[in-house]
Coordinates of C-alpha atoms and ligand atoms in Angstrom, one line a residue:
X1 CA 7.4 -6.5 -11.6
X2 CA 6.6 -10.2 -11.4
X3 CA 6.5 -12.2 -14.7
X4 CA 3.8 -14.7 -15.6
X5 CA 6.6 -17.2 -16.1
X6 CA 8.0 -16.7 -12.6
X7 CA 4.5 -17.0 -11.0
X8 CA 3.5 -20.2 -12.9
X9 CA 6.8 -21.9 -12.6
X10 CA 6.3 -22.0 -8.8
X11 CA 3.1 -24.0 -9.2
X12 CA 3.5 -27.8 -9.2
X13 CA 0.1 -28.3 -10.6
X14 CA 0.2 -25.7 -13.4
X15 CA -1.4 -27.3 -16.4
X16 CA -2.5 -24.6 -18.9
X17 CA -4.8 -27.2 -20.6
X18 CA -6.8 -28.0 -17.4
X19 CA -6.5 -25.1 -15.0
X20 CA -8.8 -24.9 -12.0
X21 CA -10.7 -21.6 -11.7
X22 CA -9.1 -21.0 -8.3
X23 CA -5.6 -21.5 -9.7
X24 CA -6.2 -19.1 -12.6
X25 CA -7.6 -16.5 -10.2
X26 CA -4.6 -16.8 -7.9
X27 CA -2.2 -16.4 -10.9
X28 CA -4.0 -13.3 -12.0
X29 CA -4.1 -11.9 -8.5
X30 CA -0.4 -12.3 -8.0
X31 CA 0.4 -10.4 -11.3
X32 CA -1.7 -7.4 -10.5
X33 CA 0.0 -4.4 -9.0
X34 CA -2.1 -1.4 -8.0
X35 CA -1.6 1.8 -10.0
X36 CA 0.0 4.4 -7.8
X37 CA -1.4 7.6 -9.3
X38 CA -4.0 9.6 -7.3
X39 CA -5.8 12.9 -7.5
X40 CA -7.7 15.1 -5.1
X41 CA -11.4 15.6 -5.8
X42 CA -14.3 17.5 -4.1
X43 CA -16.2 15.3 -1.7
X44 CA -19.3 14.5 -3.9
X45 CA -17.0 13.5 -6.8
X46 CA -15.5 10.8 -4.6
X47 CA -18.6 8.7 -4.7
X48 CA -17.7 5.3 -6.1
X49 CA -14.0 6.2 -6.3
X50 CA -11.2 4.4 -4.4
X51 CA -9.5 6.1 -1.4
X52 CA -5.8 6.6 -2.1
X53 CA -5.0 7.1 1.6
X54 CA -6.7 6.2 4.9
X55 CA -8.7 9.0 6.4
X56 CA -7.9 9.9 10.0
X57 CA -10.6 11.8 12.0
X58 CA -9.3 15.4 12.4
X59 CA -11.8 15.9 15.2
X60 CA -14.1 14.1 17.6
X61 CA -17.5 13.1 16.3
X62 CA -19.6 14.1 18.2
X63 CA -17.5 17.1 19.2
X64 CA -18.9 17.2 22.7
X65 CA -21.3 15.3 25.0
X66 CA -24.8 15.9 23.9
X67 CA -28.4 14.7 24.6
X68 CA -29.6 11.5 22.9
X69 CA -33.3 12.3 23.8
X70 CA -35.5 15.3 24.5
X71 CA -35.7 15.7 28.3
X72 CA -33.9 17.3 31.2
X73 CA -30.2 17.3 31.9
X74 CA -29.0 17.1 35.5
X75 CA -26.2 15.7 37.7
X76 CA -26.8 12.0 38.1
X77 CA -25.6 12.2 41.8
X78 CA -29.1 13.6 42.6
X79 CA -30.6 10.2 42.0
X80 CA -28.9 8.9 45.2
X81 CA -30.0 11.8 47.5
X82 CA -33.8 11.8 47.3
X83 CA -36.7 9.8 45.8
X84 CA -38.7 11.0 44.1
X85 CA -36.2 13.5 42.7
X86 CA -37.2 17.1 42.5
X87 CA -35.1 19.6 40.4
X88 CA -35.5 23.2 39.6
X89 CA -35.4 24.0 35.9
X90 CA -33.1 26.9 35.4
X91 CA -32.9 27.2 31.6
X92 CA -32.7 25.5 28.2
X93 CA -30.1 23.8 26.0
X94 CA -31.3 23.3 22.5
X95 CA -29.4 22.2 19.3
X96 CA -27.1 25.0 18.4
X97 CA -27.9 27.0 21.5
X98 CA -26.0 25.6 24.5
X99 CA -26.9 26.6 28.1
X100 CA -24.1 29.1 28.9
X101 CA -23.2 28.5 32.5
X102 CA -22.7 25.7 35.1
X103 CA -25.9 24.1 36.3
X104 CA -25.9 24.1 40.2
X105 CA -26.7 21.0 42.3
X106 CA -30.5 20.6 42.7
X107 CA -31.2 22.1 39.3
X108 CA -31.6 20.9 35.8
X109 CA -32.1 22.4 32.3
X110 CA -34.6 21.5 29.6
X111 CA -32.6 19.8 26.8
X112 CA -33.3 18.8 23.2
X113 CA -31.8 15.9 21.2
X114 CA -28.3 16.9 20.0
X115 CA -28.0 19.9 22.4
X116 CA -24.8 20.1 24.4
X117 CA -24.9 18.7 28.0
X118 CA -24.2 21.7 30.2
X119 CA -21.4 21.8 32.7
X120 CA -22.5 20.3 36.0
X121 CA -24.7 17.7 34.2
X122 CA -24.1 14.1 33.1
X123 CA -27.5 12.6 32.8
X124 CA -30.7 13.1 30.8
X125 CA -34.1 12.0 32.0
X126 CA -36.6 11.7 29.1
X127 CA -39.5 14.2 29.2
X128 CA -42.2 11.4 29.1
X129 CA -41.3 10.2 32.7
X130 CA -41.3 13.5 34.6
X131 CA -44.0 15.6 36.1
X132 CA -43.4 19.3 35.5
X133 CA -45.0 22.1 37.5
X134 CA -44.5 25.6 36.0
X135 CA -43.5 28.6 38.1
X136 CA -44.1 27.0 41.6
X137 CA -40.6 27.9 42.7
X138 CA -39.8 31.2 44.7
X139 CA -37.9 32.5 41.6
X140 CA -40.6 31.6 39.2
X141 CA -38.8 28.5 37.9
X142 CA -40.5 25.3 36.9
X143 CA -39.9 22.2 38.9
X144 CA -39.7 18.6 37.6
X145 CA -40.3 15.5 39.7
X146 CA -39.6 11.8 38.9
X147 CA -38.9 8.5 40.6
X148 CA -35.2 7.8 41.0
X149 CA -35.7 4.4 39.4
X150 CA -36.8 5.7 36.0
X151 CA -33.3 6.7 34.9
X152 CA -29.7 5.6 35.5
X153 CA -26.9 8.1 36.2
X154 CA -25.2 8.9 32.8
X155 CA -28.2 7.7 30.7
X156 CA -29.3 9.3 27.4
X157 CA -26.0 11.0 26.7
X158 CA -23.9 10.6 23.5
X159 CA -20.3 11.1 24.5
X160 CA -17.7 13.1 22.6
X161 CA -15.9 10.9 20.1
X162 CA -18.1 7.9 20.6
X163 CA -18.8 7.8 16.8
X164 CA -15.2 8.6 15.8
X165 CA -12.5 9.7 18.2
X166 CA -10.0 12.3 17.1
X167 CA -7.1 10.5 15.3
X168 CA -8.9 7.2 14.7
X169 CA -9.0 5.7 11.2
X170 CA -12.4 6.7 9.8
X171 CA -12.0 4.9 6.5
X172 CA -9.2 2.7 5.2
X173 CA -7.1 3.2 2.0
X174 CA -8.6 1.1 -0.8
X175 CA -12.2 1.7 0.4
X176 CA -14.7 2.3 -2.5
X177 CA -16.5 5.4 -1.3
X178 CA -20.2 4.7 -0.5
X179 CA -23.1 7.1 0.2
X180 CA -22.6 6.7 3.9
X181 CA -18.9 7.5 3.6
X182 CA -19.7 10.9 1.9
X183 CA -21.8 11.7 5.0
X184 CA -19.1 10.4 7.4
X185 CA -16.4 12.5 5.6
X186 CA -18.7 15.5 5.8
X187 CA -19.2 15.0 9.5
X188 CA -15.5 15.2 9.9
X189 CA -15.4 18.5 8.0
X190 CA -13.5 17.0 5.1
X191 CA -14.3 18.7 1.8
X192 CA -11.7 17.1 -0.5
X193 CA -10.4 13.5 -0.7
X194 CA -7.4 11.9 -2.3
X195 CA -8.6 9.0 -4.6
X196 CA -6.9 6.7 -7.0
X197 CA -7.1 7.7 -10.6
X198 CA -9.6 5.6 -12.5
X199 CA -8.3 2.4 -14.2
X200 CA -8.3 2.8 -18.0
X201 CA -9.5 -0.3 -19.9
X202 CA -9.4 -0.6 -23.7
X203 CA -11.6 -3.3 -25.1
X204 CA -12.5 -4.6 -28.5
X205 CA -14.3 -7.5 -30.2
X206 CA -12.6 -9.8 -32.7
X207 CA -14.3 -11.7 -35.5
X208 CA -14.9 -11.4 -39.3
X209 CA -18.5 -12.3 -38.7
X210 CA -19.2 -9.3 -36.5
X211 CA -21.1 -6.3 -37.6
X212 CA -21.6 -3.0 -35.7
X213 CA -25.0 -1.5 -35.1
X214 CA -26.3 0.3 -38.1
X215 CA -24.5 -2.0 -40.6
X216 CA -26.4 -4.4 -42.8
X217 CA -26.4 -8.0 -41.5
X218 CA -25.2 -10.3 -44.4
X219 CA -25.8 -14.0 -44.2
X220 CA -23.7 -15.6 -41.5
X221 CA -23.0 -12.4 -39.7
X222 CA -24.0 -11.4 -36.2
X223 CA -24.3 -8.0 -34.4
X224 CA -21.4 -7.4 -32.1
X225 CA -23.1 -7.7 -28.7
X226 CA -20.0 -8.4 -26.6
X227 CA -18.8 -4.8 -26.9
X228 CA -22.1 -3.6 -25.4
X229 CA -22.1 -6.1 -22.5
X230 CA -18.4 -5.3 -21.9
X231 CA -19.1 -1.6 -21.9
X232 CA -21.9 -2.1 -19.3
X233 CA -19.7 -4.3 -17.1
X234 CA -16.8 -1.9 -17.2
X235 CA -18.9 1.1 -16.7
X236 CA -20.6 -0.5 -13.6
X237 CA -17.2 -1.3 -12.2
X238 CA -16.3 2.4 -12.3
X239 CA -13.4 2.1 -14.7
X240 CA -12.8 4.3 -17.7
X241 CA -13.8 2.2 -20.7
X242 CA -12.1 2.9 -24.1
X243 CA -14.0 1.3 -27.0
X244 CA -11.6 0.2 -29.8
X245 CA -14.4 -1.3 -31.9
X246 CA -14.5 -4.5 -34.0
X247 CA -11.2 -6.0 -35.1
X248 CA -11.0 -8.4 -38.0
X249 CA -9.4 -11.8 -37.7
X250 CA -6.2 -10.7 -39.3
X251 CA -2.8 -10.6 -37.5
X252 CA -2.0 -7.0 -38.7
X253 CA -5.4 -5.6 -37.5
X254 CA -5.1 -7.4 -34.2
X255 CA -1.6 -6.2 -33.7
X256 CA -2.5 -2.6 -34.4
X257 CA -5.4 -2.8 -31.9
X258 CA -3.3 -4.3 -29.2
X259 CA -0.6 -1.7 -29.7
X260 CA -3.2 1.0 -29.5
X261 CA -4.8 -0.5 -26.4
X262 CA -1.4 -0.9 -24.6
X263 CA -0.5 2.7 -25.4
X264 CA -3.8 4.1 -24.1
X265 CA -4.9 1.9 -21.2
X266 CA -3.8 0.0 -18.1
X267 CA -5.6 -3.1 -19.2
X268 CA -6.8 -4.5 -22.6
X269 CA -9.8 -6.8 -22.7
X270 CA -10.7 -8.6 -25.9
X271 CA -13.5 -11.1 -26.8
X272 CA -13.2 -13.9 -29.3
X273 CA -10.3 -15.3 -31.0
X274 CA -8.8 -17.4 -28.2
X275 CA -10.5 -20.7 -29.1
X276 CA -8.3 -23.6 -30.2
X277 CA -8.1 -22.7 -33.9
X278 CA -7.7 -18.9 -33.4
X279 CA -5.3 -19.2 -30.6
X280 CA -2.5 -20.4 -32.9
X281 CA -2.0 -17.1 -34.7
X282 CA -2.7 -14.9 -31.7
X283 CA -0.2 -17.0 -29.7
X284 CA 2.6 -16.1 -32.2
X285 CA 1.5 -12.5 -32.2
X286 CA 1.4 -12.2 -28.4
X287 CA 4.8 -13.7 -28.0
X288 CA 6.1 -10.6 -29.8
X289 CA 3.9 -8.1 -28.0
X290 CA 4.4 -9.3 -24.4
X291 CA 4.0 -12.3 -22.2
X292 CA 0.6 -14.0 -22.5
X293 CA -0.5 -17.5 -21.6
X294 CA -3.3 -19.3 -23.3
X295 CA -5.3 -21.4 -20.9
X296 CA -8.1 -24.0 -21.0
X297 CA -9.7 -23.3 -17.7
X298 CA -11.7 -26.1 -16.1
X299 CA -15.0 -24.2 -16.3
X300 CA -18.2 -24.0 -18.2
X301 CA -19.0 -21.7 -19.9
X302 CA -15.7 -19.9 -20.7
X303 CA -13.0 -22.5 -21.2
X304 CA -10.5 -20.7 -23.4
X305 CA -8.9 -17.7 -21.7
X306 CA -5.7 -15.8 -22.4
X307 CA -4.0 -13.8 -19.7
X308 CA -0.7 -11.9 -19.4
X309 CA 0.9 -8.5 -19.9
X310 CA 1.5 -6.5 -23.1
X311 CA 4.8 -4.6 -23.1
X312 CA 5.3 -2.1 -25.9
X313 CA 7.5 1.0 -26.1
X314 CA 8.3 1.1 -22.4
X315 CA 4.6 0.9 -21.4
X316 CA 2.8 -2.2 -20.1
X317 CA -0.8 -3.2 -19.8
X318 CA -2.6 -6.3 -18.4
X319 CA -4.2 -8.4 -21.1
X320 CA -7.3 -10.5 -20.7
X321 CA -8.4 -12.5 -23.8
X322 CA -12.0 -13.7 -23.2
X323 CA -13.8 -16.2 -25.3
X324 CA -16.3 -15.0 -27.9
X325 CA -19.5 -16.6 -26.8
X326 CA -21.6 -13.9 -25.2
X327 CA -22.4 -15.8 -21.9
X328 CA -18.8 -17.0 -21.6
X329 CA -17.7 -13.4 -21.9
X330 CA -19.8 -12.3 -18.9
X331 CA -19.0 -15.4 -16.7
X332 CA -15.3 -15.0 -17.5
X333 CA -15.4 -11.3 -16.8
X334 CA -17.0 -11.8 -13.3
X335 CA -14.8 -14.8 -12.5
X336 CA -11.4 -13.3 -13.5
X337 CA -11.5 -9.7 -14.8
X338 CA -13.6 -7.9 -12.2
X339 CA -11.4 -8.6 -9.2
X340 CA -8.2 -7.9 -11.2
X341 CA -9.5 -4.5 -12.3
X342 CA -10.6 -3.6 -8.8
X343 CA -7.1 -4.6 -7.5
X344 CA -5.4 -2.7 -10.3
X345 CA -7.4 0.4 -9.2
X346 CA -6.2 0.0 -5.6
X347 CA -9.5 -1.3 -4.2
X348 CA -9.6 -3.6 -1.1
X349 CA -10.9 -7.0 -2.1
X350 CA -14.7 -7.0 -2.1
X351 CA -15.9 -10.5 -3.1
X352 CA -19.5 -10.7 -4.3
X353 CA -21.8 -12.2 -1.6
X354 CA -22.8 -15.8 -2.0
X355 CA -26.2 -17.2 -0.9
X356 CA -27.2 -20.7 -0.2
X357 CA -30.4 -21.7 -2.1
X358 CA -32.3 -24.9 -2.6
X359 CA -32.2 -26.0 -6.3
X360 CA -35.8 -26.7 -7.5
X361 CA -34.3 -28.9 -10.3
X362 CA -31.8 -31.8 -10.4
X363 CA -28.6 -30.5 -12.0
X364 CA -26.1 -32.6 -14.0
X365 CA -22.6 -31.7 -13.1
X366 CA -19.2 -33.3 -13.9
X367 CA -16.7 -33.1 -11.1
X368 CA -13.3 -31.6 -12.2
X369 CA -14.6 -28.2 -13.5
X370 CA -16.5 -25.2 -12.2
X371 CA -19.9 -24.6 -13.8
X372 CA -21.9 -21.4 -13.8
X373 CA -25.6 -21.8 -14.5
X374 CA -28.0 -18.9 -15.0
X375 CA -30.8 -19.0 -12.4
X376 CA -33.7 -17.2 -10.9
X377 CA -33.4 -17.1 -7.1
X378 CA -36.3 -16.1 -4.9
X379 CA -37.0 -15.9 -1.2
X380 CA -39.8 -18.3 -0.2
X381 CA -42.4 -18.1 2.6
X382 CA -40.2 -19.5 5.3
X383 CA -37.5 -16.9 4.6
X384 CA -35.1 -19.4 2.9
X385 CA -33.9 -19.1 -0.8
X386 CA -34.8 -21.3 -3.7
X387 CA -33.3 -21.2 -7.2
X388 CA -34.4 -22.5 -10.6
X389 CA -32.1 -22.7 -13.6
X390 CA -33.3 -20.6 -16.6
X391 CA -33.9 -23.1 -19.5
X392 CA -31.2 -23.6 -22.1
X393 CA -27.7 -23.1 -20.7
X394 CA -25.7 -22.8 -23.9
X395 CA -22.8 -20.3 -23.8
X396 CA -24.3 -18.4 -26.7
X397 CA -27.7 -17.9 -25.2
X398 CA -27.3 -14.3 -23.9
X399 CA -31.0 -14.0 -23.1
X400 CA -30.4 -16.4 -20.2
X401 CA -28.3 -13.7 -18.6
X402 CA -31.1 -11.1 -18.9
X403 CA -33.7 -13.5 -17.7
X404 CA -31.6 -14.7 -14.7
X405 CA -31.0 -12.8 -11.5
X406 CA -28.1 -14.9 -10.4
X407 CA -25.4 -17.4 -11.3
X408 CA -25.6 -20.9 -9.7
X409 CA -22.0 -21.7 -8.9
X410 CA -21.1 -25.4 -8.9
X411 CA -17.6 -25.8 -7.6
X412 CA -14.7 -27.8 -9.1
X413 CA -15.3 -31.0 -7.1
X414 CA -19.1 -30.9 -7.1
X415 CA -21.0 -33.8 -8.8
X416 CA -24.6 -34.0 -9.7
X417 CA -27.1 -32.0 -7.6
X418 CA -30.3 -33.6 -6.5
X419 CA -33.5 -31.6 -6.6
X420 CA -33.9 -29.9 -3.3
X421 CA -30.2 -29.9 -2.5
X422 CA -28.5 -26.6 -1.5
X423 CA -26.2 -24.8 -4.0
X424 CA -24.2 -21.6 -4.0
X425 CA -25.8 -18.6 -5.7
X426 CA -24.2 -15.3 -6.7
X427 CA -26.9 -12.6 -7.0
X428 CA -26.4 -10.2 -9.9
X429 CA -27.6 -7.3 -7.6
X430 CA -24.4 -6.1 -6.1
X431 CA -22.2 -7.9 -8.6
X432 CA -23.4 -6.4 -11.9
Ligands
LIG1 P1 -14.8 -17.2 -31.0 O1 -14.4 -17.4 -29.5 O2 -14.2 -16.1 -31.6 O3 -14.6 -18.5 -31.7 O4 -16.4 -17.0 -31.0 C1 -17.3 -18.0 -30.4 C2 -18.7 -17.6 -30.8 O5 -19.1 -16.4 -30.2 C3 -19.1 -17.5 -32.2 O6 -20.4 -18.0 -32.5 C4 -19.0 -16.0 -32.5 O7 -19.8 -15.6 -33.6 C5 -19.6 -15.5 -31.2 N1 -19.1 -14.2 -31.0 C6 -17.8 -13.8 -30.9 N2 -17.7 -12.5 -30.7 C7 -18.9 -12.0 -30.6 C8 -19.4 -10.7 -30.4 N3 -18.6 -9.7 -30.2 N4 -20.7 -10.5 -30.3 C9 -21.6 -11.6 -30.5 N5 -21.1 -12.9 -30.7 C10 -19.8 -13.1 -30.8
LIG2 MG1 -14.0 -15.5 -33.6

């Protein structure tokens, strides 16, 4: 297991008091090792879970050549021998009811979409382009006639294995199972899948001023909102969230909560108590409980951040100490914690998509730090995107997150943005 010390000592530009977002992300990523444990679950229960192993196709899909259209199946060689083509219709192949014998030269069978292509045939002509005469044949069979130019030999046939050939990788390990994947696995006859066990994340809020819902709000106190946002973010990520409540700003209480979290979870996420003044006593405490670095990340909101690993009684857990301000909590979570928890769970990286949008307003921005503004993005008449920052951008203004539908991401080097200039936008849909 790598240590934080060993990772950061390799970085020539590691300055914990001015850490670029990308460097902090890279340090975190290099310390995360996926959990190994897996379990087998019935197919439906795999939705949203992470595949522990790649899935190989145990059969061809489709299993055999079949018709892509309703029409008539015949041997494409007939197209070269006469024009118009005339074929005797000797039977029917419908889905689930294949034509049982070989179709002789000069003959065809009526065929429905999905029905097996009978032996002796390799082409389907669609029913709309043929003329059919019933019972004009000596044996009472129907005859179809069509111009040779209306169909190519081999047309309108889905070939065995063209969706998934036997033995091919149908889904990779680390894939988060989507609705389409459930269907794909079902098409392969797979009823159970091996998935990683869910990541367990313990979380708590710190602060003497925090009150839980239902408690009276004395002067100077605030309701603990972070624990609810955190619950929502963790739940949406598909991890098992363990709520450890509100912890007072006392070393003993904090130590007890960290010990509890480390014993019960793979990661511990806290909010509050990492700002300059608070960090001093948590720093001393963390030095005893594991290896944790206190950073000032070059970002706004969300500057103070603590990251490392707790190690207690032979068990370890990743530690993420987020700032207390409610918007900073969310921005720090999506910037640092989300990807780390996905990786811990064994998921392949899936970075949230970024759009380019024209900013309707001029934006003040200092180069040398990343800034995350709350915005409302919309698609305008010409199909391009436009974004407007929601009013006040203070890191305590949580309503800005609810009113926004995206974050405007201004990178480390970026300076002021003129009205009408293009900016990067991360939509909450798909992220949150
Ligand atoms: P801190 O990082 O602990 O100094 O907190 C910074 C600001 O965020 C203070 O105004 C706190 O009252 C506020 N805050 C901290 N934790 C929470 C929380 N769980 N819910 C709501 N506000 C909080
Ligand atoms: Mg505090």
